[in-house]
N, CA and C of each residue as an Amber inpcrd file, in Angstrom:
protein
   462
  59.9930000  15.8430000  48.7240000  59.4020000  14.0510000  48.8920000
  58.3540000  14.6570000  48.8490000  58.0310000  13.2000000  48.1310000
  56.5860000  12.5700000  48.0820000  56.1090000  11.9400000  49.5320000
  54.9700000  12.7250000  49.3510000  53.9980000  11.2220000  50.3210000
  53.5190000  10.1900000  50.0710000  53.5420000   9.0040000  50.6240000
  53.4840000   7.6480000  50.2960000  51.1350000   8.5200000  50.8290000
  50.3620000   7.9600000  49.7120000  49.1260000   8.1280000  49.9440000
  48.5740000   6.8580000  50.6360000  47.0190000   7.0190000  50.7550000
  46.5200000   5.8080000  51.5540000  45.6460000   5.1120000  50.5110000
  45.7500000   3.7050000  49.6370000  44.7270000   2.9060000  49.6160000
  43.3670000   2.3360000  49.7620000  42.3040000   2.9740000  49.5850000
  41.0840000   2.0890000  50.8480000  41.2170000   1.3220000  49.9230000
  41.5460000   0.6200000  49.2950000  41.4740000  -1.0680000  49.0660000
  42.4440000  -2.1370000  49.9730000  43.9250000  -1.0170000  50.5490000
  44.8830000  -2.0150000  50.8450000  44.6090000  -2.1010000  52.8120000
  44.2730000  -0.8530000  53.0930000  43.2950000  -0.8560000  54.4610000
  43.1980000  -2.1300000  54.8080000  42.4830000  -1.8450000  56.0870000
  41.9970000  -2.6530000  57.3840000  40.9720000  -2.5780000  57.9980000
  39.6200000  -2.7860000  58.2970000  38.9390000  -2.9250000  59.4130000
  39.2550000  -2.5200000  60.9570000  39.5080000  -2.6080000  61.2920000
  40.2280000  -1.9750000  62.4490000  39.5330000  -3.2520000  63.8450000
  40.5900000  -3.7580000  63.4610000  40.5130000  -5.4020000  65.0270000
  40.1280000  -6.5320000  64.0880000  39.6450000  -6.5800000  62.8320000
  39.5720000  -7.5950000  61.8440000  40.4180000  -8.1030000  61.8050000
  41.1310000  -7.1720000  61.3310000  41.6010000  -7.5030000  59.6580000
  41.5870000  -8.2770000  58.8320000  40.3280000  -8.0140000  58.7370000
  40.4690000  -7.4420000  57.5190000  40.0070000  -6.2890000  56.4040000
  40.1500000  -6.3250000  54.5670000  39.7960000  -5.3360000  54.7430000
  38.4890000  -5.0120000  54.5660000  39.1950000  -3.1590000  54.4530000
  37.4690000  -2.2170000  54.7720000  36.5510000  -2.4180000  53.4210000
  34.9190000  -1.9960000  53.8190000  35.2380000  -2.8320000  52.6220000
  34.9910000  -1.5080000  51.9400000  34.9670000  -1.2520000  50.3940000
  35.3160000   0.1610000  49.2000000  34.1120000   0.8870000  49.3110000
  34.8150000   2.1400000  49.4100000  33.7820000   3.6330000  49.2080000
  31.6390000   3.0810000  48.5100000  31.6800000   3.8680000  48.9640000
  30.6060000   3.7330000  48.3010000  30.5730000   4.6110000  47.0020000
  29.3140000   4.0810000  46.2590000  29.3600000   4.8480000  44.4640000
  27.6580000   5.9360000  45.3220000  27.7140000   7.0510000  43.8200000
  26.7410000   7.6500000  44.0270000  26.4390000   6.9810000  44.4040000
  24.7400000   7.2070000  43.9840000  23.6920000   6.4770000  43.7670000
  23.3760000   6.8750000  41.6410000  22.9920000   5.8180000  41.2210000
  23.1590000   6.1280000  39.8470000  21.5570000   6.6660000  40.0870000
  21.4240000   7.9770000  38.3210000  20.8340000   8.6660000  38.1090000
  19.3170000   7.9760000  37.8440000  18.7110000   7.7500000  38.1260000
  17.3610000   6.6870000  37.3170000  17.5020000   6.5760000  36.0140000
  17.3660000   6.1330000  34.9550000  16.8820000   6.2630000  33.8710000
  15.4580000   6.8700000  32.7460000  15.2780000   7.8920000  32.5980000
  14.3240000   7.8190000  31.4230000  14.1370000   7.0920000  30.6310000
  12.5690000   7.1670000  30.6140000  12.6910000   5.4140000  29.8850000
  12.4460000   5.7230000  27.9170000  12.7140000   4.9980000  27.9670000
  13.0890000   5.1690000  25.9980000  11.8100000   6.3650000  25.4960000
  11.9690000   6.9080000  24.8770000  11.1590000   8.1430000  24.4440000
  10.5430000   6.4630000  22.9870000   9.5100000   7.1300000  22.6230000
   9.1690000   6.0330000  21.6840000   8.6300000   7.4910000  20.5280000
   9.4650000   7.1630000  19.2970000   8.4570000   8.2570000  18.1410000
   7.3250000   7.3850000  17.5920000   6.8670000   9.2020000  17.8100000
   5.1070000   9.0340000  17.3100000   4.2210000   8.2440000  15.9940000
   5.1210000   7.4610000  15.2620000   5.0490000   6.4350000  14.3530000
   4.8610000   5.8630000  14.7500000   5.2880000   5.4570000  15.8010000
   5.0010000   3.9550000  16.8680000   3.8970000   4.4240000  18.1280000
   3.9920000   5.0970000  18.5740000   2.3250000   5.3300000  18.8960000
   1.4650000   5.0140000  18.0680000   1.4210000   6.0360000  17.1050000
   0.0610000   5.7690000  16.2250000   0.1960000   4.3160000  16.0790000
   1.5530000   3.5530000  15.5440000   0.4060000   2.4180000  15.3110000
   0.3020000   1.3750000  15.9540000   0.5410000   1.8420000  16.8020000
   0.0640000   0.7950000  18.2570000  -1.1180000   1.6180000  18.9770000
  -1.6130000   1.7330000  18.5230000  -2.8800000   2.7130000  18.3570000
  -3.4680000   1.8740000  17.7830000  -3.2320000   2.3160000  16.6160000
  -4.0990000   1.6410000  15.5260000  -4.4690000   0.0590000  15.4230000
  -2.8090000  -0.3590000  15.7390000  -2.9580000  -1.7990000  15.9330000
  -3.0710000  -3.1030000  16.2530000  -2.6250000  -2.4430000  17.6380000
  -1.7390000  -3.0580000  19.2480000  -3.6220000  -2.5230000  20.0670000
  -4.6070000  -3.0560000  19.8380000  -5.3480000  -2.5360000  21.0660000
  -5.3760000  -2.7660000  22.5040000  -5.3820000  -2.1390000  22.8590000
  -4.9360000  -2.5110000  24.6220000  -6.9100000  -2.5010000  25.3940000
  -6.5740000  -3.8380000  26.4430000  -7.8460000  -3.1080000  26.6680000
  -9.0930000  -4.0810000  25.8840000  -8.4940000  -4.7120000  25.1560000
  -9.9000000  -5.2940000  24.0400000 -10.5320000  -3.9900000  23.1470000
 -10.0750000  -3.1280000  22.7670000 -10.3790000  -1.9390000  22.5850000
  -9.7200000  -1.7670000  21.0520000 -11.2710000  -3.1230000  20.0470000
 -10.0950000  -2.8860000  18.8240000 -10.4340000  -1.3600000  17.4030000
  -9.3180000  -0.8190000  18.0300000  -9.0510000   0.4420000  17.2940000
  -9.0860000   0.7420000  16.0720000  -8.4090000  -0.3580000  16.1610000
  -8.4400000  -0.3280000  14.7100000  -9.5530000  -0.9980000  13.0540000
  -9.9670000  -1.6790000  13.5730000 -11.8470000  -2.3780000  13.6400000
 -12.4710000  -1.3700000  13.6130000 -12.8410000  -0.4840000  15.1840000
 -13.2780000   0.4850000  14.1570000 -13.5960000   1.9620000  13.1710000
 -11.7390000   2.5490000  13.6050000 -11.6930000   3.8510000  12.0600000
 -11.6450000   2.6270000  10.8720000 -11.6480000   1.7770000  10.7080000
 -11.8810000   1.2620000   9.6920000 -13.3000000   0.9240000   8.8840000
 -14.1130000   0.4220000  10.5170000 -15.5480000   0.7710000  10.0970000
 -16.1750000   2.0130000  10.1190000 -15.6100000   2.7460000  10.5680000
 -16.2970000   4.5330000  10.0830000 -15.5540000   4.4960000   8.8020000
 -14.3270000   3.9570000   8.5560000 -14.4070000   4.7820000   7.0340000
 -14.6770000   4.1130000   6.0560000 -15.3060000   2.8850000   5.7270000
 -16.2340000   1.6540000   4.9340000 -17.7690000   2.9020000   4.8160000
 -17.7170000   3.3860000   6.0180000 -19.0140000   4.2170000   6.3890000
 -19.5140000   5.7090000   5.6880000 -17.7230000   5.7150000   5.4620000
 -18.3530000   7.7790000   5.3880000 -17.5280000   7.4240000   4.0870000
 -17.2110000   5.7470000   2.5830000 -16.8230000   5.3380000   1.8470000
 -18.0650000   5.3520000   1.1370000 -19.9080000   4.6520000   2.0310000
 -20.6670000   4.5510000   1.6430000 -21.7570000   5.7810000   1.5560000
 -21.6270000   6.4540000   2.3700000 -22.1090000   8.2180000   2.8830000
 -21.7840000   8.5760000   1.3990000 -20.4010000   8.3380000   0.5490000
 -19.8790000   9.4390000  -0.0330000 -20.3810000   8.9220000  -1.9160000
 -20.6880000   7.3130000  -1.8580000 -20.9160000   7.1800000  -2.7080000
 -22.4150000   7.6130000  -3.0890000 -24.0260000   7.3940000  -2.2300000
 -24.3150000   8.4440000  -2.0120000 -25.2420000   9.4590000  -2.0600000
 -23.4790000  10.0470000  -1.8430000 -24.1040000  12.1580000  -1.9570000
 -24.2660000  11.8470000  -3.2030000 -22.8120000  11.2660000  -3.5290000
 -22.4120000  11.9490000  -5.5010000 -23.1720000  11.8340000  -6.6140000
 -24.2000000  10.5050000  -5.6640000 -26.0070000   9.8900000  -5.7990000
 -26.7390000  10.6490000  -6.0560000 -26.8420000  11.5640000  -4.7230000
 -27.8690000  12.6880000  -4.6220000 -27.3860000  14.1110000  -5.3120000
 -26.5530000  14.6590000  -5.6170000 -25.7150000  15.2550000  -6.4330000
 -26.1860000  15.1030000  -7.8420000 -26.7080000  14.1720000  -8.0300000
 -27.0420000  14.1850000  -9.6520000 -28.2510000  14.4520000  -9.3040000
 -29.7580000  14.4190000  -8.6710000 -30.9980000  14.8140000  -8.7680000
 -30.8140000  16.8410000  -8.7720000 -31.4470000  16.6330000  -9.9190000
 -31.8610000  18.0270000  -9.3240000 -32.5400000  18.8010000  -8.6220000
 -33.8460000  17.6960000  -8.0600000 -34.1820000  18.2560000  -6.7830000
 -33.9240000  18.3840000  -5.3830000 -32.2030000  18.2350000  -6.1060000
 -31.9770000  18.7600000  -4.4280000 -30.6790000  18.9840000  -4.6520000
 -30.6300000  20.0560000  -5.9190000 -30.0320000  20.9020000  -5.3600000
 -30.3970000  22.4220000  -4.7380000 -31.1100000  22.7390000  -4.0290000
 -31.1960000  23.5610000  -3.2790000 -29.4230000  22.9290000  -2.1790000
 -29.4330000  22.4670000  -1.8730000 -28.7490000  20.7570000  -0.6180000
 -27.0340000  20.7610000  -1.9640000 -26.6360000  20.9800000  -2.6330000
 -25.3120000  21.7950000  -2.5330000 -24.7620000  21.9310000  -2.8620000
 -24.5000000  22.9970000  -1.4970000 -23.2670000  23.6240000  -0.7920000
 -22.7680000  22.5950000  -0.0590000 -24.5070000  22.1170000   0.7380000
 -24.2940000  20.6510000   2.2940000 -23.0940000  19.9590000   1.0970000
 -23.8240000  19.2140000   0.2710000 -22.7600000  18.0780000   0.0380000
 -21.1840000  18.6330000  -0.6130000 -21.4320000  19.7530000  -0.6430000
 -19.9020000  19.8930000  -1.0580000 -19.4470000  20.1760000  -0.0100000
 -19.7730000  20.2640000   0.6380000 -19.0430000  20.4490000   2.1910000
 -18.7090000  19.1650000   2.9310000 -19.6860000  18.3240000   3.1100000
 -19.2600000  16.8050000   3.2640000 -18.1810000  16.6230000   2.1040000
 -18.3010000  16.7900000   0.7150000 -17.0480000  16.0880000  -0.2940000
 -15.6930000  16.1460000   0.8210000 -15.6490000  18.1030000   1.5170000
 -13.8470000  18.5870000   1.5780000 -14.2450000  17.2040000   3.2600000
 -15.2390000  17.3300000   3.4930000 -15.1090000  17.0460000   4.5990000
 -14.5400000  15.3250000   4.6280000 -15.1010000  14.3130000   3.6840000
 -14.3740000  13.4650000   3.4540000 -13.1060000  13.8240000   3.0980000
 -12.7040000  14.0720000   2.2430000 -11.3920000  14.3420000   1.4390000
 -10.7770000  14.4140000   2.4340000 -10.4460000  15.6130000   3.1370000
  -9.2670000  15.7380000   4.5360000  -9.2770000  14.3900000   5.6960000
 -10.6060000  13.6840000   5.8840000 -10.9940000  12.6510000   6.5200000
  -9.9470000  11.2340000   5.6310000 -10.0230000  11.1890000   4.8770000
  -8.8660000   9.8960000   3.9930000  -7.5010000  10.9180000   3.4210000
  -7.0510000  11.6520000   3.1560000  -6.6540000  12.4010000   3.7900000
  -6.0560000  11.8320000   4.5700000  -6.2570000  12.7310000   5.7690000
  -5.3740000  11.6050000   6.5220000  -5.1100000  11.0010000   6.8430000
  -5.4750000   9.3490000   6.1640000  -5.5690000   8.5330000   6.7230000
  -4.8770000   7.5650000   5.4640000  -4.9150000   8.4080000   4.8780000
  -3.5680000   7.8500000   3.9150000  -2.3020000   8.5830000   4.3580000
  -1.8650000   9.9080000   4.4800000  -1.3560000   9.9070000   5.6750000
  -0.6940000   9.4590000   6.5780000  -1.8300000   9.3770000   7.2580000
  -1.0860000   8.2090000   8.4680000  -0.7030000   7.1490000   8.5250000
  -1.3850000   6.5340000   7.1200000  -0.4880000   5.1660000   6.9530000
   0.3310000   4.8170000   6.7330000   0.5700000   6.3500000   5.5080000
   2.1920000   6.6180000   5.1250000   3.2590000   6.7540000   6.2540000
   3.2520000   7.4240000   7.6100000   3.8000000   7.4250000   7.9610000
   4.2940000   6.6780000   9.0620000   3.3260000   5.7050000   9.3400000
   2.9300000   4.6710000  10.4370000   4.0850000   3.0150000   9.1540000
   4.6350000   3.4400000   8.1020000   4.1550000   1.8500000   7.4280000
   6.2480000   1.6690000   8.0500000   6.9070000   2.6860000   7.9310000
   7.9290000   2.1800000   9.0410000   7.7320000   1.0860000  10.1040000
   6.7800000   1.1780000  11.0560000   6.2240000   0.3140000  12.3120000
   5.7040000  -0.5120000  11.4760000   5.1540000  -0.9910000  10.1760000
   4.4810000  -1.8870000   9.8360000   5.0960000  -3.2210000   9.5390000
   4.3940000  -4.6920000   9.8930000   5.6840000  -5.9100000   8.8680000
   5.4730000  -6.2380000   8.4170000   4.1130000  -5.4890000   6.9750000
   4.5650000  -5.5810000   5.5840000   5.5450000  -4.9730000   4.9910000
   6.0000000  -3.0920000   5.6480000   6.6090000  -2.6480000   4.8470000
   8.3940000  -2.4870000   5.6620000   8.5420000  -3.0190000   7.2880000
   8.7950000  -2.5910000   7.2770000  10.7560000  -2.2570000   7.1390000
  10.2340000  -4.3950000   6.1470000  11.4570000  -4.8710000   6.0560000
  12.8320000  -4.4240000   5.0820000  11.6190000  -3.2320000   3.9400000
  12.3680000  -3.3710000   3.2100000  13.0680000  -1.8690000   2.8540000
  14.0440000  -1.4410000   2.4520000  14.3460000  -0.4670000   2.5000000
  14.1520000   0.7370000   2.7370000  13.1250000   1.0190000   1.7920000
  12.1710000   2.0600000   2.3970000  10.8540000   1.9070000   2.3320000
  10.3240000   1.8320000   3.1960000   8.5970000   1.5530000   3.8540000
   7.7460000   2.3360000   3.0950000   8.4950000   3.4250000   3.1270000
   7.1770000   4.1970000   2.8730000   6.9810000   4.2350000   1.0030000
   7.4750000   3.9050000   0.6850000   8.2330000   3.6460000  -1.2590000
   7.1030000   2.7110000  -1.2590000   7.7850000   1.3390000  -0.3330000
   6.6290000   0.6880000  -0.7040000   5.4990000   0.9270000  -0.3670000
   5.1270000   1.2020000   0.6330000   3.4830000   1.3380000   1.2200000
   3.4290000   2.2590000  -0.8430000   3.3680000   3.4820000  -0.5220000
   3.4180000   3.8350000  -1.5650000   2.6660000   2.9860000  -2.6750000
   3.1670000   1.4850000  -3.3730000   2.9070000   1.2280000  -3.9630000
   2.0200000  -0.5140000  -3.9320000   1.5190000  -0.0530000  -3.1950000
   0.7920000  -1.0900000  -2.1810000  -0.2180000  -1.0740000  -3.0670000
  -1.4470000  -2.5500000  -3.0430000  -2.9540000  -2.1520000  -3.6850000
  -3.3920000  -0.8570000  -2.8180000  -3.8940000  -1.1160000  -1.8810000
  -4.3440000  -0.0850000  -1.3150000  -4.1840000   0.9770000  -1.2130000
  -2.6260000   1.8200000  -0.7690000  -1.7000000   3.0230000  -0.9520000
  -2.8830000   3.7890000  -3.0020000  -2.5540000   2.7020000  -3.6450000
  -3.5870000   3.2950000  -4.9200000  -4.3100000   3.7530000  -5.5450000
  -4.9780000   3.0990000  -4.1350000  -7.1970000   2.7760000  -4.0720000
  -7.0440000   3.9000000  -3.4890000  -6.0970000   4.9330000  -2.5370000
  -6.7340000   5.8480000  -1.2860000  -6.1850000   6.7950000  -2.3480000
  -5.0270000   6.5380000  -3.1940000  -4.5480000   7.9810000  -3.5630000
  -5.7740000   8.1530000  -5.3810000  -6.0050000   7.2100000  -5.8110000
  -6.3520000   7.3260000  -7.3850000  -7.9520000   8.1400000  -6.6140000
  -8.8270000   7.7350000  -5.4730000  -9.7600000   8.7850000  -4.8210000
  -9.5130000  10.4350000  -4.4780000  -8.5100000  10.1930000  -3.5400000
  -7.6210000  11.3740000  -3.7770000  -7.1160000  12.3010000  -4.6360000
  -6.1600000  11.8760000  -4.8310000  -5.6810000  12.6250000  -6.2340000
  -6.7850000  13.1400000  -6.5440000  -7.3010000  12.3420000  -7.6270000
  -8.6800000  14.1970000  -8.4340000  -9.5520000  15.1770000  -7.9900000
  -9.5610000  14.8080000  -6.0370000  -9.4160000  16.6990000  -5.7270000
  -8.9380000  17.4430000  -6.1290000  -7.9360000  16.8150000  -5.7560000
  -6.4010000  18.1120000  -5.7160000  -6.1690000  18.0490000  -6.8110000
  -6.2200000  17.7110000  -7.4090000  -5.9520000  17.6670000  -9.4430000
  -7.1000000  19.3920000  -9.8610000  -8.6660000  18.3670000  -8.7350000
  -9.6680000  19.2470000  -9.6980000  -9.1020000  21.3030000  -9.3120000
  -8.5210000  20.9070000  -8.1180000  -8.4230000  22.2980000  -7.3530000
  -7.4540000  22.6000000  -8.0770000  -6.2040000  21.5760000  -9.3050000
  -5.9330000  23.1320000  -9.6200000  -6.4140000  23.4440000 -11.1300000
  -7.1650000  22.2190000 -11.6470000  -6.9730000  22.6280000 -12.8110000
  -9.0180000  22.8880000 -12.9040000  -9.0510000  23.4160000 -14.3740000
 -10.4310000  24.0560000 -14.0500000 -11.5970000  22.7100000 -14.5380000
 -11.4560000  22.0910000 -14.4730000 -12.4060000  20.8910000 -14.0910000
 -12.6800000  19.6810000 -13.6020000 -14.0010000  19.6470000 -13.9800000
 -14.2590000  18.2660000 -12.6710000 -13.7610000  17.5570000 -12.8220000
 -12.6880000  16.6120000 -12.1880000 -12.2480000  14.9550000 -12.9480000
 -12.8330000  13.4270000 -12.0080000 -13.7400000  13.7110000 -11.2210000
 -14.0220000  12.8480000 -10.6500000 -14.8360000  11.7030000 -11.5360000
């Protein structure tokens, strides 16, 4: 023979005739904040300034200065009297290619976050064929091709 089980919802509070309060559920664990992908963090750092700091503008200004310095460096390489500084000009060129390659890869990485490309099926592919990405590639690729080929492609 089975014994009847007590249902707490059917019990009444002693002396009041009202149903007893439902048993308390254990407290839920606080949820961790949703993690953001690295590309979102980088995109927000560049394009959504906080505290009035225009990161993107500063970044673009430094790149502009680097471009002008590279043009000056290429002009200086043609002056025979500056041949003793050729090694330093080459180091500057390597540094510049490193910075420009990094910028290209960063923009490729954050393309899915960029409103200009995020509605596409393949935002990174769309970025690769955008005007500025093609210009960047035309600047960077000759350096890497020159590393593979025995002649200067600049």
